[in-house]
Short mmCIF file of C-alpha atoms and ligand atoms in Angstrom, two decimals:
data_model
loop_
_atom_site.label_atom_id
_atom_site.label_comp_id
_atom_site.label_asym_id
_atom_site.label_seq_id
_atom_site.Cartn_x
_atom_site.Cartn_y
_atom_site.Cartn_z
CA MET A 1477 2.99 22.17 1.78
CA ARG A 1478 0.33 20.84 4.11
CA TYR A 1479 1.53 19.54 7.45
CA MET A 1480 0.10 17.25 10.05
CA THR A 1481 0.97 16.44 13.63
CA LEU A 1482 1.53 12.79 14.46
CA ARG A 1483 0.44 11.14 17.69
CA ASN A 1484 3.92 11.66 19.21
CA GLY A 1485 3.86 15.39 18.40
CA ALA A 1486 6.08 15.23 15.29
CA HIS A 1487 5.18 17.81 12.64
CA VAL A 1488 5.41 16.21 9.17
CA PRO A 1489 4.39 17.09 5.62
CA ALA A 1490 1.32 15.23 4.32
CA LEU A 1491 3.23 14.56 1.10
CA GLY A 1492 6.50 12.65 1.28
CA LEU A 1493 8.78 10.66 -1.00
CA GLY A 1494 8.97 6.90 -1.58
CA THR A 1495 12.15 5.04 -2.53
CA TRP A 1496 11.14 1.53 -3.59
CA GLY A 1497 13.17 0.62 -6.70
CA MET A 1498 15.97 3.06 -5.85
CA GLY A 1499 19.51 1.94 -5.02
CA GLU A 1500 19.30 -1.13 -7.21
CA ARG A 1501 21.66 -0.02 -10.01
CA ALA A 1502 24.87 1.97 -9.48
CA ALA A 1503 24.35 3.87 -12.74
CA SER A 1504 20.94 5.19 -11.62
CA ARG A 1505 22.05 6.37 -8.18
CA PRO A 1506 23.13 9.95 -9.06
CA ALA A 1507 19.76 10.62 -10.74
CA GLU A 1508 17.89 9.10 -7.79
CA VAL A 1509 19.80 11.30 -5.34
CA GLU A 1510 18.97 14.36 -7.49
CA ALA A 1511 15.27 13.41 -7.59
CA LEU A 1512 15.12 13.10 -3.80
CA LYS A 1513 17.00 16.38 -3.33
CA LEU A 1514 14.56 18.14 -5.65
CA GLY A 1515 11.66 16.64 -3.71
CA LEU A 1516 13.13 17.95 -0.46
CA ASP A 1517 13.63 21.40 -2.03
CA LEU A 1518 9.95 21.37 -3.03
CA GLY A 1519 8.86 20.69 0.56
CA MET A 1520 8.40 16.90 0.56
CA THR A 1521 10.63 16.52 3.58
CA LEU A 1522 9.46 13.07 4.66
CA ILE A 1523 11.33 10.16 3.04
CA ASP A 1524 10.15 6.56 3.25
CA THR A 1525 12.66 3.77 2.77
CA ALA A 1526 13.30 0.20 3.98
CA GLU A 1527 16.15 -2.23 4.48
CA MET A 1528 14.42 -4.32 1.79
CA TYR A 1529 14.67 -1.71 -0.99
CA GLY A 1530 17.72 -2.55 -3.07
CA GLU A 1531 18.83 -4.66 -0.07
CA GLY A 1532 20.07 -1.52 1.66
CA GLY A 1533 20.85 0.38 -1.56
CA ALA A 1534 17.86 2.70 -1.21
CA GLU A 1535 18.91 3.67 2.32
CA GLU A 1536 22.34 4.58 0.94
CA VAL A 1537 20.72 6.77 -1.72
CA VAL A 1538 18.63 8.47 0.98
CA GLY A 1539 21.77 8.96 3.11
CA GLU A 1540 23.39 10.82 0.22
CA ALA A 1541 20.30 12.90 -0.52
CA ILE A 1542 19.86 14.11 3.07
CA SER A 1543 23.55 14.75 3.69
CA GLY A 1544 23.98 18.25 5.14
CA ARG A 1545 20.24 18.72 5.78
CA ARG A 1546 19.36 15.79 8.04
CA ASP A 1547 17.60 17.98 10.63
CA SER A 1548 15.01 19.19 8.13
CA VAL A 1549 14.06 15.69 6.96
CA TYR A 1550 11.75 13.14 8.60
CA VAL A 1551 13.32 9.75 7.87
CA VAL A 1552 11.21 6.58 7.90
CA SER A 1553 12.63 3.08 7.44
CA LYS A 1554 11.35 -0.45 7.88
CA VAL A 1555 12.57 -3.74 9.26
CA TYR A 1556 12.02 -7.05 7.48
CA PRO A 1557 9.62 -9.29 9.46
CA HIS A 1558 12.28 -12.01 9.67
CA ASN A 1559 14.64 -9.50 11.32
CA ALA A 1560 12.05 -8.19 13.77
CA SER A 1561 13.04 -10.28 16.79
CA ARG A 1562 14.12 -8.91 20.20
CA THR A 1563 17.78 -8.71 19.12
CA GLY A 1564 17.38 -8.89 15.33
CA ALA A 1565 15.43 -5.62 15.07
CA ILE A 1566 18.11 -3.79 17.03
CA ALA A 1567 20.88 -5.09 14.77
CA ALA A 1568 18.81 -4.31 11.64
CA CYS A 1569 18.14 -0.77 12.84
CA GLU A 1570 21.83 -0.18 13.48
CA ARG A 1571 22.65 -1.37 9.93
CA SER A 1572 19.99 0.98 8.53
CA LEU A 1573 21.39 3.92 10.52
CA ARG A 1574 24.88 3.21 9.17
CA ARG A 1575 23.65 3.11 5.57
CA LEU A 1576 21.64 6.29 6.10
CA LYS A 1577 24.62 7.92 7.88
CA ILE A 1578 22.39 9.22 10.69
CA ASP A 1579 22.18 8.62 14.45
CA THR A 1580 18.41 8.34 14.85
CA LEU A 1581 15.47 7.28 12.70
CA ASP A 1582 12.39 9.45 13.03
CA LEU A 1583 10.12 6.46 12.48
CA TYR A 1584 10.77 2.72 12.25
CA LEU A 1585 8.13 0.35 10.88
CA LEU A 1586 7.58 -3.38 10.88
CA HIS A 1587 7.33 -3.92 7.09
CA TRP A 1588 4.62 -6.56 7.37
CA ARG A 1589 3.51 -9.07 9.96
CA GLY A 1590 5.63 -12.22 9.96
CA GLY A 1591 6.19 -15.18 12.24
CA ILE A 1592 7.97 -13.41 15.11
CA PRO A 1593 5.57 -12.64 17.99
CA LEU A 1594 4.48 -9.00 17.95
CA ALA A 1595 5.37 -8.66 21.64
CA GLU A 1596 9.03 -9.34 20.79
CA THR A 1597 9.10 -6.75 18.02
CA VAL A 1598 7.40 -4.20 20.28
CA GLU A 1599 9.97 -4.87 22.99
CA ALA A 1600 12.80 -4.25 20.51
CA PHE A 1601 11.14 -1.07 19.18
CA GLU A 1602 10.67 0.28 22.72
CA LYS A 1603 14.32 -0.47 23.52
CA LEU A 1604 15.43 1.31 20.34
CA LYS A 1605 13.31 4.27 21.40
CA SER A 1606 14.73 4.45 24.92
CA ASP A 1607 18.26 4.11 23.50
CA GLY A 1608 17.63 7.06 21.17
CA LYS A 1609 18.04 5.02 17.97
CA ILE A 1610 14.46 5.74 16.85
CA ARG A 1611 12.05 8.50 17.81
CA ALA A 1612 8.88 6.50 17.18
CA TRP A 1613 7.65 3.26 15.67
CA GLY A 1614 4.74 1.95 13.66
CA VAL A 1615 3.63 -0.89 11.41
CA SER A 1616 2.89 -1.55 7.77
CA ASN A 1617 0.38 -3.79 5.99
CA PHE A 1618 -1.57 -4.35 9.23
CA ASP A 1619 -5.32 -4.94 8.84
CA PRO A 1620 -7.85 -4.20 11.61
CA ALA A 1621 -7.37 -7.65 13.20
CA ASP A 1622 -3.56 -7.18 13.22
CA MET A 1623 -4.04 -3.74 14.83
CA ALA A 1624 -6.24 -5.28 17.51
CA ASP A 1625 -3.57 -7.92 18.23
CA LEU A 1626 -0.92 -5.20 18.39
CA ALA A 1627 -2.98 -3.14 20.84
CA LYS A 1628 -2.92 -6.09 23.25
CA VAL A 1629 0.90 -6.08 23.50
CA ALA A 1630 1.94 -2.46 22.80
CA PRO A 1631 2.10 0.42 25.27
CA LYS A 1632 -0.86 2.78 24.80
CA ASN A 1633 -0.33 5.35 22.01
CA ALA A 1634 3.05 3.83 21.07
CA CYS A 1635 2.25 2.84 17.47
CA ILE A 1636 1.94 6.08 15.50
CA THR A 1637 1.23 4.88 11.96
CA ASP A 1638 0.04 2.03 9.75
CA GLN A 1639 1.52 2.24 6.25
CA VAL A 1640 -0.84 0.58 3.77
CA LEU A 1641 -1.75 0.45 0.09
CA TYR A 1642 -4.17 3.27 -0.71
CA HIS A 1643 -5.02 4.91 -4.02
CA LEU A 1644 -8.07 5.59 -6.19
CA GLY A 1645 -8.08 2.00 -7.42
CA ALA A 1646 -7.59 0.44 -3.96
CA ARG A 1647 -10.05 2.01 -1.50
CA GLY A 1648 -10.83 -0.96 0.77
CA ILE A 1649 -9.37 0.69 3.90
CA GLU A 1650 -12.10 3.34 3.81
CA TRP A 1651 -14.53 0.71 5.15
CA ASP A 1652 -12.79 -0.13 8.40
CA LEU A 1653 -9.04 0.50 8.84
CA LEU A 1654 -9.16 4.20 7.96
CA PRO A 1655 -11.94 5.21 10.40
CA GLU A 1656 -10.55 2.92 13.10
CA CYS A 1657 -7.06 4.44 12.84
CA ALA A 1658 -8.54 7.95 12.73
CA ALA A 1659 -10.39 7.27 15.99
CA GLU A 1660 -7.11 6.18 17.59
CA LYS A 1661 -5.15 9.09 16.03
CA ILE A 1662 -2.92 6.59 14.19
CA ALA A 1663 -1.84 8.20 10.92
CA ILE A 1664 -2.34 6.25 7.72
CA MET A 1665 0.64 6.41 5.40
CA ALA A 1666 -0.64 5.72 1.89
CA TYR A 1667 1.86 3.70 -0.14
CA SER A 1668 1.75 3.31 -3.92
CA PRO A 1669 -0.62 6.32 -4.01
CA LEU A 1670 -0.26 6.42 -7.81
CA GLY A 1671 -1.10 2.73 -8.05
CA GLN A 1672 2.48 2.37 -9.34
CA GLY A 1673 1.32 4.29 -12.40
CA SER A 1674 -1.52 1.86 -13.19
CA ILE A 1675 -4.35 4.35 -12.61
CA LEU A 1676 -2.80 7.34 -14.37
CA SER A 1677 -4.26 6.62 -17.81
CA HIS A 1678 -7.83 6.25 -16.54
CA PRO A 1679 -10.07 8.52 -18.69
CA THR A 1680 -11.86 10.17 -15.73
CA LEU A 1681 -8.60 10.94 -13.94
CA LYS A 1682 -7.13 12.29 -17.18
CA SER A 1683 -10.19 14.43 -17.82
CA VAL A 1684 -10.15 15.99 -14.31
CA ALA A 1685 -6.41 16.63 -14.72
CA GLU A 1686 -6.77 18.19 -18.17
CA LYS A 1687 -9.48 20.59 -17.00
CA ARG A 1688 -7.26 21.66 -14.09
CA GLY A 1689 -4.16 21.90 -16.30
CA VAL A 1690 -2.22 19.48 -14.09
CA ALA A 1691 -0.86 15.94 -14.47
CA PRO A 1692 -3.03 12.89 -13.65
CA ALA A 1693 -0.51 12.05 -10.90
CA THR A 1694 -1.20 15.43 -9.28
CA VAL A 1695 -4.93 14.69 -9.17
CA ALA A 1696 -4.38 11.13 -7.89
CA LEU A 1697 -2.35 12.52 -4.98
CA GLY A 1698 -4.70 15.46 -4.39
CA TRP A 1699 -7.43 12.84 -4.02
CA VAL A 1700 -5.45 10.89 -1.36
CA LEU A 1701 -4.75 14.14 0.48
CA ARG A 1702 -8.41 15.29 0.38
CA GLN A 1703 -8.78 14.07 3.95
CA ASP A 1704 -6.81 14.79 7.11
CA GLY A 1705 -4.78 12.11 8.88
CA ILE A 1706 -3.23 10.65 5.72
CA ILE A 1707 0.34 10.98 4.46
CA ALA A 1708 1.02 10.05 0.82
CA ILE A 1709 4.47 8.78 -0.15
CA PRO A 1710 4.69 8.64 -3.96
CA LYS A 1711 7.94 7.60 -5.57
CA ALA A 1712 9.36 9.52 -8.52
CA ALA A 1713 12.84 9.14 -9.94
CA ARG A 1714 12.25 11.48 -12.92
CA LEU A 1715 12.55 15.19 -12.20
CA ASP A 1716 9.40 16.11 -14.16
CA HIS A 1717 7.54 13.50 -12.13
CA VAL A 1718 8.85 15.04 -8.90
CA HIS A 1719 7.45 18.44 -9.94
CA ALA A 1720 4.09 16.86 -10.78
CA ILE A 1721 3.78 15.12 -7.43
CA ALA A 1722 4.83 18.25 -5.51
CA ALA A 1723 2.02 20.19 -7.20
CA ALA A 1724 -0.51 18.02 -5.33
CA ALA A 1725 0.22 19.94 -2.12
CA ASP A 1726 -1.61 22.95 -3.61
CA LEU A 1727 -4.48 21.09 -5.27
CA ARG A 1728 -7.91 21.23 -3.65
CA LEU A 1729 -10.37 19.03 -5.54
CA GLU A 1730 -13.91 20.37 -5.82
CA ASP A 1731 -17.03 18.40 -4.89
CA ALA A 1732 -17.98 17.77 -8.54
CA GLU A 1733 -14.48 16.44 -9.29
CA LEU A 1734 -14.59 14.17 -6.22
CA ALA A 1735 -18.02 12.91 -7.28
CA ALA A 1736 -16.73 12.08 -10.78
CA LEU A 1737 -13.77 10.22 -9.29
CA ASP A 1738 -16.10 8.32 -6.90
CA LYS A 1739 -18.15 7.19 -9.89
CA ALA A 1740 -15.08 6.01 -11.77
CA PHE A 1741 -13.40 4.46 -8.71
CA PRO A 1742 -16.23 3.45 -6.36
CA PRO A 1743 -15.71 3.39 -2.59
CA PRO A 1744 -16.04 0.00 -0.81
CA ARG A 1745 -19.53 -1.30 0.03
CA ARG A 1746 -18.37 -4.00 2.43
CA ALA A 1747 -15.28 -5.11 4.35
CA THR A 1748 -12.61 -6.57 2.09
CA PRO A 1749 -9.23 -8.17 2.89
CA LEU A 1750 -6.43 -5.59 3.10
CA GLU A 1751 -4.73 -5.36 -0.29
CA MET A 1752 -0.95 -5.30 -0.26
CA LEU A 1753 1.94 -5.43 -2.70
P1 NAP B 2123 3.79 4.83 -6.67
O1 NAP B 2123 4.39 5.91 -5.88
O2 NAP B 2123 2.32 4.67 -6.65
O3 NAP B 2123 4.24 4.92 -8.19
C1 NAP B 2123 5.59 5.02 -8.57
C2 NAP B 2123 5.64 5.01 -10.09
O4 NAP B 2123 4.92 6.12 -10.60
C3 NAP B 2123 7.07 5.11 -10.61
O5 NAP B 2123 7.15 4.26 -11.73
C4 NAP B 2123 7.18 6.56 -11.04
O6 NAP B 2123 8.06 6.72 -12.13
C5 NAP B 2123 5.76 6.85 -11.49
N1 NAP B 2123 5.44 8.27 -11.37
C6 NAP B 2123 5.76 9.13 -10.37
N2 NAP B 2123 5.30 10.36 -10.63
C7 NAP B 2123 4.70 10.29 -11.82
C8 NAP B 2123 4.06 11.24 -12.64
N3 NAP B 2123 3.99 12.51 -12.27
N4 NAP B 2123 3.54 10.84 -13.82
C9 NAP B 2123 3.64 9.53 -14.22
N5 NAP B 2123 4.24 8.58 -13.49
C10 NAP B 2123 4.76 8.95 -12.30
O7 NAP B 2123 4.38 3.39 -6.27
P2 NAP B 2123 5.39 2.81 -5.19
O8 NAP B 2123 6.77 3.23 -5.46
O9 NAP B 2123 5.06 1.37 -5.09
O10 NAP B 2123 4.89 3.44 -3.81
C11 NAP B 2123 5.43 4.62 -3.25
C12 NAP B 2123 6.31 4.31 -2.07
O11 NAP B 2123 5.57 3.65 -1.04
C13 NAP B 2123 7.43 3.30 -2.36
O12 NAP B 2123 8.45 3.86 -3.14
C14 NAP B 2123 7.80 2.87 -0.98
O13 NAP B 2123 8.59 3.87 -0.35
C15 NAP B 2123 6.42 2.76 -0.33
N6 NAP B 2123 5.85 1.38 -0.42
C16 NAP B 2123 5.68 0.69 0.75
C17 NAP B 2123 5.18 -0.61 0.72
C18 NAP B 2123 5.02 -1.37 2.01
O14 NAP B 2123 4.79 -2.58 1.96
N7 NAP B 2123 5.09 -0.71 3.14
C19 NAP B 2123 4.80 -1.21 -0.50
C20 NAP B 2123 4.95 -0.45 -1.65
C21 NAP B 2123 5.46 0.84 -1.60
P3 NAP B 2123 9.57 7.27 -12.00
O15 NAP B 2123 10.15 6.63 -10.77
O16 NAP B 2123 10.21 6.83 -13.27
O17 NAP B 2123 9.55 8.76 -11.88
#
């Protein structure tokens, strides 16, 4: 596994596990818990969840998967924008902790920017931090203008990550957000790094994967992880998928492969609005 050090000193794997879609059906829960446990065994010890996923169900699945090994897992969750008020964020965090059956979140994110003033959310996040309910906080789906607004109301160096859509088919952040966050040492957490499966049948991706003897998903993630400062959080509920995503930690793409992927999935040539799901 490749590791990186976040702005607050936390040491985390560059490849973690997503949970969107988990915890929605009781019958699927045992398999979802097994998939997360396998991912942890394979070194993907960062888990991303949210109060939104399965309306708390995904956090319960995560709670079960990390039971007995909490200290070796970096747990990330997110607050709904409509809950991110001075008191609402604190109550939402406490509900998340109960569902996860843990005392402290490693990282708490504002899921996307809503109508509540950022200063209020920041105040709640700082209170949660000083009360020991969270170790750090960050944001999600923030574009460069949102980050600039945040910088005006947040303590220096307090926001440690921006979780945004990033995969071969969605490269807009390379123009502005990615270099700007790198300069500030704010980690980018790449969500939907497999494009929710949409990019995996692309002929160029398949051809690179076939020549390497790996799955297209492995190459798609190896591509996201080609640069420092980025954490990828793919979601896989099938065990064979979990093995394929874990293999990306050992994949180093060569220049010719990266050039072929650039041709098939061109980098941005101008600023574009931040894409989000
Ligand atoms: P994703 O990780 O890009 O793709 C997940 C899909 O790919 C699932 O259908 C999964 O199938 C499939 N898959 C996984 N490994 C595969 C493989 N080896 N071969 C073929 N298919 C494979 O999409 P995502 O779930 O949207 O994003 C990942 C995580 O990012 C989420 O789960 C969530 O934690 C986070 N996220 C955050 C936001 C936000 O607004 N902050 C938005 C979206 C996502 P199976 O599950 O059947 O294995």
